[in-house]
Coordinates of C-alpha atoms in Angstrom, one line a residue:
Chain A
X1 CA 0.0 0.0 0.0
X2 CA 1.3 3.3 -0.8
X3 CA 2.2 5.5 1.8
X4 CA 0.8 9.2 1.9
X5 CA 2.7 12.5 1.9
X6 CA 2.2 13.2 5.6
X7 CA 3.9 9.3 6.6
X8 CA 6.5 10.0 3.9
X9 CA 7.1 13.1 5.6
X10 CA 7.1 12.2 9.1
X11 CA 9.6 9.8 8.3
X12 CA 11.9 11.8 6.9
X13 CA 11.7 14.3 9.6
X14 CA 12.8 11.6 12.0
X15 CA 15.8 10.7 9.8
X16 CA 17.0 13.9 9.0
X17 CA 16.6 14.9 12.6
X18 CA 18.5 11.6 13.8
X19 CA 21.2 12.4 11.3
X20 CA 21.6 16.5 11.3
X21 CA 20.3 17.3 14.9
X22 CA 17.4 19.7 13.2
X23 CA 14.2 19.0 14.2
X24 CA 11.9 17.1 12.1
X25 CA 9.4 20.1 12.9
X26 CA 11.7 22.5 10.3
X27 CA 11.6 19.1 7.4
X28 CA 8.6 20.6 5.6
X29 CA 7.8 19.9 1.9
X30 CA 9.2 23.4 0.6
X31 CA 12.4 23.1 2.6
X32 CA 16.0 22.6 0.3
X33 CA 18.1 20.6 1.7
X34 CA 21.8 22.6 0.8
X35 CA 19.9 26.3 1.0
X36 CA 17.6 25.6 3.8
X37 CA 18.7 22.9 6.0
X38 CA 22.4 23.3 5.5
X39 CA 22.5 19.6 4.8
X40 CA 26.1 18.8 3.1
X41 CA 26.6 16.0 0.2
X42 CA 28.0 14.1 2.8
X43 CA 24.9 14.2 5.0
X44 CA 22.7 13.8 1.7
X45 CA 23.9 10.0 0.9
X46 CA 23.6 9.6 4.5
X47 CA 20.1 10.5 4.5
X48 CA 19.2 8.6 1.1
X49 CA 20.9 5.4 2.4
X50 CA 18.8 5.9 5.9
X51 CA 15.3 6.5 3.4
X52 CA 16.2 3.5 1.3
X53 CA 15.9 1.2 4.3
X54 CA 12.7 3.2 5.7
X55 CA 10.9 3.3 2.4
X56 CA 12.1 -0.2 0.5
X57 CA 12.6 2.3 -2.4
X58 CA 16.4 2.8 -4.0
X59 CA 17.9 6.4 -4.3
X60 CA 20.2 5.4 -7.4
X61 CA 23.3 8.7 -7.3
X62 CA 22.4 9.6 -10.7
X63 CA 19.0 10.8 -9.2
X64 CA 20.0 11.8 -6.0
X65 CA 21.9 15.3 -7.3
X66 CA 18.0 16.0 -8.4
X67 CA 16.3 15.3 -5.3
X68 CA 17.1 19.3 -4.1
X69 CA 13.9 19.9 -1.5
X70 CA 12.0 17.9 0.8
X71 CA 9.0 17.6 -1.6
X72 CA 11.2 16.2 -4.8
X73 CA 12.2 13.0 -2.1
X74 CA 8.1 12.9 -1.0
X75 CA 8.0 12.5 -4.9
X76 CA 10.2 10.2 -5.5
X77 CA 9.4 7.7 -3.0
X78 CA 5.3 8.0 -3.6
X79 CA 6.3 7.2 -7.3
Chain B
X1 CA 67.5 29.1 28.1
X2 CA 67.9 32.4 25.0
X3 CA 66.0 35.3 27.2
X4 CA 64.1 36.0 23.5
X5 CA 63.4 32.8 23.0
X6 CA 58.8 32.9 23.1
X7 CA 57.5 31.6 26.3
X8 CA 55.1 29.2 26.4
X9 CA 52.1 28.7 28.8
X10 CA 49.1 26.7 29.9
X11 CA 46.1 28.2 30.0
X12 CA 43.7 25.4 29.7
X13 CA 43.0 22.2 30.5
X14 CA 40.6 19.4 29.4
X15 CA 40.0 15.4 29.4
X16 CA 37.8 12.8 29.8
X17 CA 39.4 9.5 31.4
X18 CA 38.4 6.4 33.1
X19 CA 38.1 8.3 36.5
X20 CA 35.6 11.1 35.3
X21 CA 34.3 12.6 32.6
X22 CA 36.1 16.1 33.2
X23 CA 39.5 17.3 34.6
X24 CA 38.2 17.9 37.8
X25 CA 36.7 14.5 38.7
X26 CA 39.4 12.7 37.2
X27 CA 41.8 14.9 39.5
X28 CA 40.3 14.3 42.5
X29 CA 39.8 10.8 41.8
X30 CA 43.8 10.0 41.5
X31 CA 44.1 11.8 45.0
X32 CA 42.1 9.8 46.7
X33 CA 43.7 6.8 45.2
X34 CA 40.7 5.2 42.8
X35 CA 40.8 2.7 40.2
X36 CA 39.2 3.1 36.9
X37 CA 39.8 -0.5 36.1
X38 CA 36.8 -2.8 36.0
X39 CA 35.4 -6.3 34.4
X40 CA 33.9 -6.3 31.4
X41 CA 31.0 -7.2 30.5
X42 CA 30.8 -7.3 26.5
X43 CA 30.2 -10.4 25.3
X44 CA 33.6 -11.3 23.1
X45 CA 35.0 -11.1 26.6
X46 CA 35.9 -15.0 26.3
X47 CA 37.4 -15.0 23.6
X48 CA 40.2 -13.0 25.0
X49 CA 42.6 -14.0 27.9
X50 CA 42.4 -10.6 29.6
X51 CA 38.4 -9.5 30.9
X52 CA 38.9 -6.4 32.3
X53 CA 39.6 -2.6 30.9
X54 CA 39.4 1.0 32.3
X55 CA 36.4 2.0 30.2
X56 CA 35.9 5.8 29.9
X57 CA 33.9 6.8 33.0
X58 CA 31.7 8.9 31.3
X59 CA 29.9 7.6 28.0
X60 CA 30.7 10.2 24.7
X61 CA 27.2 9.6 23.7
X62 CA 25.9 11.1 27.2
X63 CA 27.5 14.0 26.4
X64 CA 27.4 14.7 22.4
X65 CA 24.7 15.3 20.5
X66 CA 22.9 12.5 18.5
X67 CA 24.6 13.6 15.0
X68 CA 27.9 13.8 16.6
X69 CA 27.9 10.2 18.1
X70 CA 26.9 9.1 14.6
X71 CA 29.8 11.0 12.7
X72 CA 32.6 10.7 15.1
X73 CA 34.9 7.4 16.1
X74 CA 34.9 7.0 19.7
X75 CA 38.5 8.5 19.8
X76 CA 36.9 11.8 18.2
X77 CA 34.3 11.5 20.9
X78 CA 36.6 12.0 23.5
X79 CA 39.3 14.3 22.0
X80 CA 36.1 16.7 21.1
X81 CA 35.0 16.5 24.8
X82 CA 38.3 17.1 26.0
X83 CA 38.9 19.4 23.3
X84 CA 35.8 22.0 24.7
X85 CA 36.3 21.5 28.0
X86 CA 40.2 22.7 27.4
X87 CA 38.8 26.3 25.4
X88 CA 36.2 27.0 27.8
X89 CA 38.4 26.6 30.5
X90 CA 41.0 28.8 28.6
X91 CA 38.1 31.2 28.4
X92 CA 37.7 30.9 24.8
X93 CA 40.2 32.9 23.9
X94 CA 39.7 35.4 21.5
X95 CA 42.4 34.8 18.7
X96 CA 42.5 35.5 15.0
X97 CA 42.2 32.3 12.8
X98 CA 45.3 32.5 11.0
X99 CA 47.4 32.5 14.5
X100 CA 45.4 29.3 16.1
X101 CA 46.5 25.7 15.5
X102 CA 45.6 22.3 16.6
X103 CA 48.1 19.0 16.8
X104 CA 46.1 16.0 18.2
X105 CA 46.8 12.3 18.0
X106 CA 45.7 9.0 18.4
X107 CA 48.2 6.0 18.4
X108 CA 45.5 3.8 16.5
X109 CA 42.8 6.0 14.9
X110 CA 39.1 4.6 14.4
X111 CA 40.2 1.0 14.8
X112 CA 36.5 0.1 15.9
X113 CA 35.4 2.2 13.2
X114 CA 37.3 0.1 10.5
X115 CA 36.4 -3.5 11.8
X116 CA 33.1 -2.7 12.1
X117 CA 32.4 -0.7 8.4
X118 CA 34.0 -4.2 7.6
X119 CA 31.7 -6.3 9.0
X120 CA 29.3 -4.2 7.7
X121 CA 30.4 -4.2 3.8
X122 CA 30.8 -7.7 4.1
X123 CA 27.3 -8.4 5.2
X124 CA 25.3 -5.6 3.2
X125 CA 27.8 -4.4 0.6
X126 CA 29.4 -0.5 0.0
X127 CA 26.2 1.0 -0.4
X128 CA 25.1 0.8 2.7
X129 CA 28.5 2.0 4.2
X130 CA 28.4 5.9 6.1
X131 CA 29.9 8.4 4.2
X132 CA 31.8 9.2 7.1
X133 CA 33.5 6.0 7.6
X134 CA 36.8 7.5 6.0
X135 CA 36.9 10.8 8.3
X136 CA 36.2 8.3 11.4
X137 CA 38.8 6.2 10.8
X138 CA 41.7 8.3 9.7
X139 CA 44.4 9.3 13.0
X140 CA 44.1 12.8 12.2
X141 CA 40.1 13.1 12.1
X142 CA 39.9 14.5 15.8
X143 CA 42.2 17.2 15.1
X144 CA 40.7 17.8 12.0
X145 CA 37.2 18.0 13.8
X146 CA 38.7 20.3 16.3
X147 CA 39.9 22.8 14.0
X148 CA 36.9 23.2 12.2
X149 CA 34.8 23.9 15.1
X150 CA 37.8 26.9 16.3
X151 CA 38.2 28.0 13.1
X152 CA 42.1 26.7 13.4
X153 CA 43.8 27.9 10.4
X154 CA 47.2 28.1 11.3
X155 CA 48.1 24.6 11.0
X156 CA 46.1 21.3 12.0
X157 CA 48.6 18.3 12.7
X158 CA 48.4 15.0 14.2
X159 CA 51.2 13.0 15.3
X160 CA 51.3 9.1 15.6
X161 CA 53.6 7.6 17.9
X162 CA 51.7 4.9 19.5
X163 CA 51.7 5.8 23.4
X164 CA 53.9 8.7 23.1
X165 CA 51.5 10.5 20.5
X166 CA 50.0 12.5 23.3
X167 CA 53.5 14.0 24.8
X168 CA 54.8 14.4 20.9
X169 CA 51.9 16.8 20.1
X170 CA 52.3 18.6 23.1
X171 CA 56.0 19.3 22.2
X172 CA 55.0 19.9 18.5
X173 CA 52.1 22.4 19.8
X174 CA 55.4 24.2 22.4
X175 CA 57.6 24.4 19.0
X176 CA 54.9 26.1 16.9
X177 CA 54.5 28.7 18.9
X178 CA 58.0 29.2 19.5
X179 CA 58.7 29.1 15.7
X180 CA 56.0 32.2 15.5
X181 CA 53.5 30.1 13.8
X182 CA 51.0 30.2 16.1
X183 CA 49.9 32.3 19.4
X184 CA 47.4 29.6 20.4
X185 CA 47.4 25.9 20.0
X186 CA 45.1 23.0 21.2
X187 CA 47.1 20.1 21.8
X188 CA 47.2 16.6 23.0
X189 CA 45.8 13.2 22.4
X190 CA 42.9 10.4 22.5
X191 CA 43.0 6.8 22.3
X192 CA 39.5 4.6 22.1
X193 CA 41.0 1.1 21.3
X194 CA 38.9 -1.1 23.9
X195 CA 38.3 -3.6 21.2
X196 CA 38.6 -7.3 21.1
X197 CA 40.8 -7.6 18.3
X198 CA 43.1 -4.9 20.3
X199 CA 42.9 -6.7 23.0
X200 CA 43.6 -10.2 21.9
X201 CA 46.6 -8.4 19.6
X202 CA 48.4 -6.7 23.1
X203 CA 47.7 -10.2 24.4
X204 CA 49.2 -11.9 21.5
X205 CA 52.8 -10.0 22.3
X206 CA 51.8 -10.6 26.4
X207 CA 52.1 -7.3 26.8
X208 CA 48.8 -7.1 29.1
X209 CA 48.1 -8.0 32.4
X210 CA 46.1 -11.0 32.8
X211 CA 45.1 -10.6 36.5
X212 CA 41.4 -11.3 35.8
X213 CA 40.3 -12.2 39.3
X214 CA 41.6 -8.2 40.6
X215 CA 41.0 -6.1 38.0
X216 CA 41.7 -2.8 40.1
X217 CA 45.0 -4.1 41.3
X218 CA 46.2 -5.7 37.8
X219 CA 48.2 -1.7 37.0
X220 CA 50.9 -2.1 39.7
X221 CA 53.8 -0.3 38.3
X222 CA 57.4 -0.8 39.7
X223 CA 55.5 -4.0 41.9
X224 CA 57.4 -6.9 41.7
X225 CA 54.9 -9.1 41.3
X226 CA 53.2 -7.0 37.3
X227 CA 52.4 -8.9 34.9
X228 CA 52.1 -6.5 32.1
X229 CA 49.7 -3.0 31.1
X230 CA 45.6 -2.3 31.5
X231 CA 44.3 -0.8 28.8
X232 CA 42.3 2.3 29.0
X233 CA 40.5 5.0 27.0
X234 CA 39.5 8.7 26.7
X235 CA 41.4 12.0 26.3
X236 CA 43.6 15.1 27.5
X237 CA 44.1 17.6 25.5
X238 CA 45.5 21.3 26.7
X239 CA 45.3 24.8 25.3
X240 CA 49.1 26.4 24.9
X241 CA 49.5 29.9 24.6
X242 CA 52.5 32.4 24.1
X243 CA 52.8 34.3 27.4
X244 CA 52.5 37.0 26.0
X245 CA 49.3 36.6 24.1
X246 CA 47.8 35.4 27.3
X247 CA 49.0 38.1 29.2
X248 CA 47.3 40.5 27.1
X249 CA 44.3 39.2 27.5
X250 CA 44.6 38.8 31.3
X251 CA 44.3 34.5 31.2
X252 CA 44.7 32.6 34.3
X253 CA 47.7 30.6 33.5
X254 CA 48.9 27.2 35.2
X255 CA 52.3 27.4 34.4
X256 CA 54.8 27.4 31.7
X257 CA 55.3 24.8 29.3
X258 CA 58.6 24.9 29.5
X259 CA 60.0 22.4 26.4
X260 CA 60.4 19.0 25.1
X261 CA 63.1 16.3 24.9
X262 CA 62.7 13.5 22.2
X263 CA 64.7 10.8 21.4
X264 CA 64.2 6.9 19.8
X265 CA 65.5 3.9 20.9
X266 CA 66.6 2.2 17.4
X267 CA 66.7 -1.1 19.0
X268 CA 63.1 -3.1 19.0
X269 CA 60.0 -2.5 17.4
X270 CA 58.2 -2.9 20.6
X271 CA 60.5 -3.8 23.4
X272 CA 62.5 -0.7 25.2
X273 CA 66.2 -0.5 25.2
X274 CA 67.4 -2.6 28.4
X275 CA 69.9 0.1 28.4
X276 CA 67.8 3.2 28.8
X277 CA 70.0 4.9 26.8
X278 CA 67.3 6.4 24.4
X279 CA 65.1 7.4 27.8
X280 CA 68.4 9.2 29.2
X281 CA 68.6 10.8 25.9
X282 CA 64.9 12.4 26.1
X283 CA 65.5 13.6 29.7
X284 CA 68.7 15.1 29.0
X285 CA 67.2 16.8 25.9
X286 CA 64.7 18.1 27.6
X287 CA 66.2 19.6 30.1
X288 CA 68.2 21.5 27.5
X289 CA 65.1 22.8 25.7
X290 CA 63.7 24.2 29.1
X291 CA 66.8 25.5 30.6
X292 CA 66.3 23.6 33.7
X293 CA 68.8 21.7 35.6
X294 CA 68.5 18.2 37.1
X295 CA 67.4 20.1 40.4
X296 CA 64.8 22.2 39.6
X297 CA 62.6 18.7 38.6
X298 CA 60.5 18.2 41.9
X299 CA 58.2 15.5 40.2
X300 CA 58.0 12.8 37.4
X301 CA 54.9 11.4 36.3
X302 CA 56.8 8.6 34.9
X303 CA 55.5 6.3 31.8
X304 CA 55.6 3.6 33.4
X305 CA 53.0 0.9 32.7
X306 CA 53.8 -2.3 34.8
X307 CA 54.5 -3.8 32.2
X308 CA 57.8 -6.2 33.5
X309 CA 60.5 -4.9 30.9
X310 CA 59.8 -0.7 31.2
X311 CA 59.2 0.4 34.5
X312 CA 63.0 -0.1 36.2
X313 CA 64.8 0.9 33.1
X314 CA 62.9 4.4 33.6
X315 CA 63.2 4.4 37.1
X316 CA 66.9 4.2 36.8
X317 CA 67.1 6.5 33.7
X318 CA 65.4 9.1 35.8
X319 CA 67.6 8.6 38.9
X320 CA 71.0 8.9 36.8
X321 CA 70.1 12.0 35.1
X322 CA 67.4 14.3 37.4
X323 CA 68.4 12.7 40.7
X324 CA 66.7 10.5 43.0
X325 CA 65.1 13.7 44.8
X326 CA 61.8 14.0 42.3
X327 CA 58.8 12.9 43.6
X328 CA 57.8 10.1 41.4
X329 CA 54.1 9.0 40.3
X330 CA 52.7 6.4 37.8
X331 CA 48.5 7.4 37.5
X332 CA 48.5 4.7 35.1
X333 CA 48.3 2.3 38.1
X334 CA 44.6 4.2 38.3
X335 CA 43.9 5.4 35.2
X336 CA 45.1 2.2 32.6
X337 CA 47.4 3.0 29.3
X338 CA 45.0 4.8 27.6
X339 CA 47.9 4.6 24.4
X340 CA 47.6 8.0 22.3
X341 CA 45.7 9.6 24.9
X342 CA 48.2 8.4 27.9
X343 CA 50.6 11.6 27.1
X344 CA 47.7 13.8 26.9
X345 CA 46.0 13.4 30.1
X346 CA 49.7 12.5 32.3
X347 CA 50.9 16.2 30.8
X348 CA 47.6 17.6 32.8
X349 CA 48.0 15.1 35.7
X350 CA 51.6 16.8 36.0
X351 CA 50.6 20.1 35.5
X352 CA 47.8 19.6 37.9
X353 CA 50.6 18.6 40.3
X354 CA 52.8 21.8 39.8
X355 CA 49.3 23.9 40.2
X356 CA 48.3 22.3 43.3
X357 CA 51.4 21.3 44.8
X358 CA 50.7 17.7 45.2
X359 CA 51.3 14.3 43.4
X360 CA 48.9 11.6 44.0
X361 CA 50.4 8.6 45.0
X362 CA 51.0 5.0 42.9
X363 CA 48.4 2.4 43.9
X364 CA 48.9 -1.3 44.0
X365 CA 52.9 -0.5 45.0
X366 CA 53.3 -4.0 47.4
X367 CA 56.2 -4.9 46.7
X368 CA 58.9 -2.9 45.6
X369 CA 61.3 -4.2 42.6
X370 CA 64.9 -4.0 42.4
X371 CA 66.7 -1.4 41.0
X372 CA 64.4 1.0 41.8
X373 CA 65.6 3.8 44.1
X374 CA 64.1 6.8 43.0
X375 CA 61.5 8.4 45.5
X376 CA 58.2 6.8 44.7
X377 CA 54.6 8.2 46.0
X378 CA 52.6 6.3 47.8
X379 CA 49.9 5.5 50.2
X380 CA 48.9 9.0 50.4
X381 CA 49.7 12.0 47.9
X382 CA 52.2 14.3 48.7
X383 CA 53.0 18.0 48.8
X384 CA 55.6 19.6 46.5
X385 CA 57.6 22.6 48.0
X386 CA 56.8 26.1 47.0
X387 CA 58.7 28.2 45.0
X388 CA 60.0 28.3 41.8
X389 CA 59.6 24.1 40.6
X390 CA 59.8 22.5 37.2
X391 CA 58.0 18.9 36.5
X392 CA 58.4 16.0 33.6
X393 CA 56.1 14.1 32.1
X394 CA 57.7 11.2 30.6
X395 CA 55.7 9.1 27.2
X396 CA 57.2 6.3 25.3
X397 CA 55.8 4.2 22.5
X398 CA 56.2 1.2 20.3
X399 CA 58.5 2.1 17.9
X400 CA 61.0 3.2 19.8
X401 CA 59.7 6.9 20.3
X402 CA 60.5 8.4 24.1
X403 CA 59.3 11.9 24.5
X404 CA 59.9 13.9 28.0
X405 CA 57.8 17.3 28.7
X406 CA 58.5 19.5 30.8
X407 CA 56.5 22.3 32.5
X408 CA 56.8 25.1 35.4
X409 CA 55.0 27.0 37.5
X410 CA 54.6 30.6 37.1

């Protein structure tokens, strides 16, 4: 069963937060990672590796430089 | 000692060891005489002969923040620590960038950072491996993590010489300041190497003490009756300053660090020179650095890690060229060898000693072994005389590396 937006999202706020220290309150659909979060490349794969096991979905790199706001990962795991 | 020659000081202090998490606890822990040295529990602990370790008495992941425990080795953990503690007990100094440096080592580096990526790889393949694995495992990641969080530009070193790492950065932070590069540095060193393949390695060369049944009486340096080192973990690391950049801005200083002494043995990989020759070497060296004579040294804290071939060679070495009138100290019969970091937190235990006036005494000291004739402390700490007094701290490591420190009071 597909998961909605707002599990999606809830998840990833709990990853990020585990994995930055921000609080999964500020991981809103609008936010960019680099701009807003101040989220490093580093911290990126980190967080794609931590939403592959969560979600069942692979992040392959190639797509990963795309994935630039909260919303574009919501996306890519829904689809 | 060249009257123009840049003075060095101590102006702060910081580490986390098996006796507290802080300079302060671990301090008054060595006065009264404690033992960080316990049983283990993990469970590999039968697969090794020796079941017991001084573990860090604080956990790094009560302390750090989430995202820190997950990007730092355990060494890192501690050197950070011990690394903030130091500069807010310095008083943060205010110092431009470009005149700030750091040298921190580790003897081993992330060694439970590498076995376990391993394991990891092996089971789930690279893809699945931290992006920080490489900064985590690498010896010079906890000075590179300190000098991004200062803003260290001047220069961020690490140097690696198994348990003398922590004395060697200390005399390498004292020469880069004297050379001009540098007004303030962070020095010292961190060790986190309570591992079993560590363990059953030191083992392997019977290098450890295997007193399973009295874990808190197994580090019993100079006793007749050792049976080899404890190992231990955590960090001390110090903030050196010229004098006169912590003049000017008014610092409470704990006394000079007065210079450095190296020398190496060239005879075994891992056994010391039966001689002593390479130890009298340091200790005459570093006398010369400091400008201090045989009879200004009131106190040695001596390497010493009851291990059966070290701990009369030094006592002799010191004897033959300071005197037999130091008050001599071994906290490794409380604190464990904590390797990299053991030059780190000894250089504070001694500087602590100058500060206060008072060594803590050697525990577990039964049985006194021949040869040794220096003054030795124990049962109770003693007091040092006032005045004008000068202390070594004395770090030696596989390889054949021997470093002496020496420090002042003001």
């Amino acid at each position: 069963m597909a998961l909605t937006e707002q599990e999606i999202l809830a998840g990833l706020g709990k990853i990020v937060n585990e994995i930055t220290g921000i609080p999964a309150a500020e991981v809103t659909p609008e936010k960019n990672f680099v701009d807003d979060l101040d989220i490093d490349s580093l911290s990126m794969v980190e967080i794609a590796v931590a939403a592959q096991d969560e979600f069942g979905v692979e992040i392959p790199d190639d797509q990963l430089k795309h994935l630039k706001t909260v919303k574009d990962v919501i996306n890519f795991i829904q689809n | 000692m060249s009257s123009d020659r840049i003075r060095v000081v101590v102006t702060g202090l910081g580490a986390t060891t098996p006796l507290g998490g802080d300079v302060a606890s671990s301090w008054s822990a060595l006065l009264a005489g404690r033992s960080g040295v316990a049983t283990l529990t993990e469970d590999w602990i039968d697969s090794v002969p020796v079941r017991f370790a001084a573990r860090a008495a604080v956990e790094p992941g009560e302390v750090l923040p989430r995202p820190e425990v997950r990007r730092l080795d355990r060494a890192e953990q501690f050197a950070l620590i011990a690394a903030r503690e130091a500069w807010a007990d310095a008083g943060s100094p205010k110092v431009a960038s470009d005149r700030l440096g750091v040298v921190v080592g580790s003897g081993i580096g992330g060694i439970t950072t590498i076995l376990e990526a391993y394991d990891n790889f092996r089971e789930k393949g690279w893809k699945r491996l931290s992006p920080y694995i490489v900064p985590m495992l690498m010896p010079n990641g906890s000075a590179g993590w300190i000098g991004i969080e200062l803003g260290a530009t001047a220069g961020v070193h690490a140097t690696v010489s198994a348990c003398a790492t922590g004395a060697e950065s200390i005399g390498y932070a004292i020469q880069m300041i004297r050379s001009g590069r540098a007004d303030v540095v962070v020095a010292g060193g961190t060790e986190a190497a309570i591992h079993p393949l560590n363990v059953a390695s030191f083992a392997a060369m019977r290098a450890m003490s295997t007193r399973n049944d009295e874990p808190e009486r197994a580090s019993r340096p100079w006793d007749r009756t050792r049976d080899g080192f404890v190992l231990g973990e955590g960090a001390g690391i110090i903030v050196l300053e010229s004098e006169e950049h912590a003049r000017a801005r008014g610092a409470r200083v704990y006394g000079v660090a007065a210079g450095v002494g190296y020398s190496a043995d060239a005879h075994h990989i891992a056994q010391p020179d039966p001689t002593g020759a390479g130890i009298s070497s340091a200790t005459r060296h570093v006398l010369e650095d400091s400008g201090l004579t045989g009879a200004d040294i009131k106190h040695v804290n001596a390497h010493a890690t009851s291990t059966p071939a070290g701990d009369v060679v030094e006592a002799i070495a010191i004897q033959e060229i300071i005197g037999d009138h130091p008050l001599v100290t071994a906290t490794k019969s409380m604190t464990g060898h904590l390797l990299g970091g053991a030059g780190g937190i000894e250089s504070i235990f001694t500087i602590k000693a100058l500060y206060d006036r008072l060594v803590p005494a050697t525990v577990n000291l039964e049985d006194l072994d021949d040869g040794v004739e220096v003054d030795i402390v124990r049962g109770e700490p003693r007091a040092l005389p006032g005045g004008q007094i000068a202390a070594i701290n004395n770090s030696f490591g596989f390889g054949g590396h021997n470093v002496a420190v020496a420090f002042a009071s003001i």
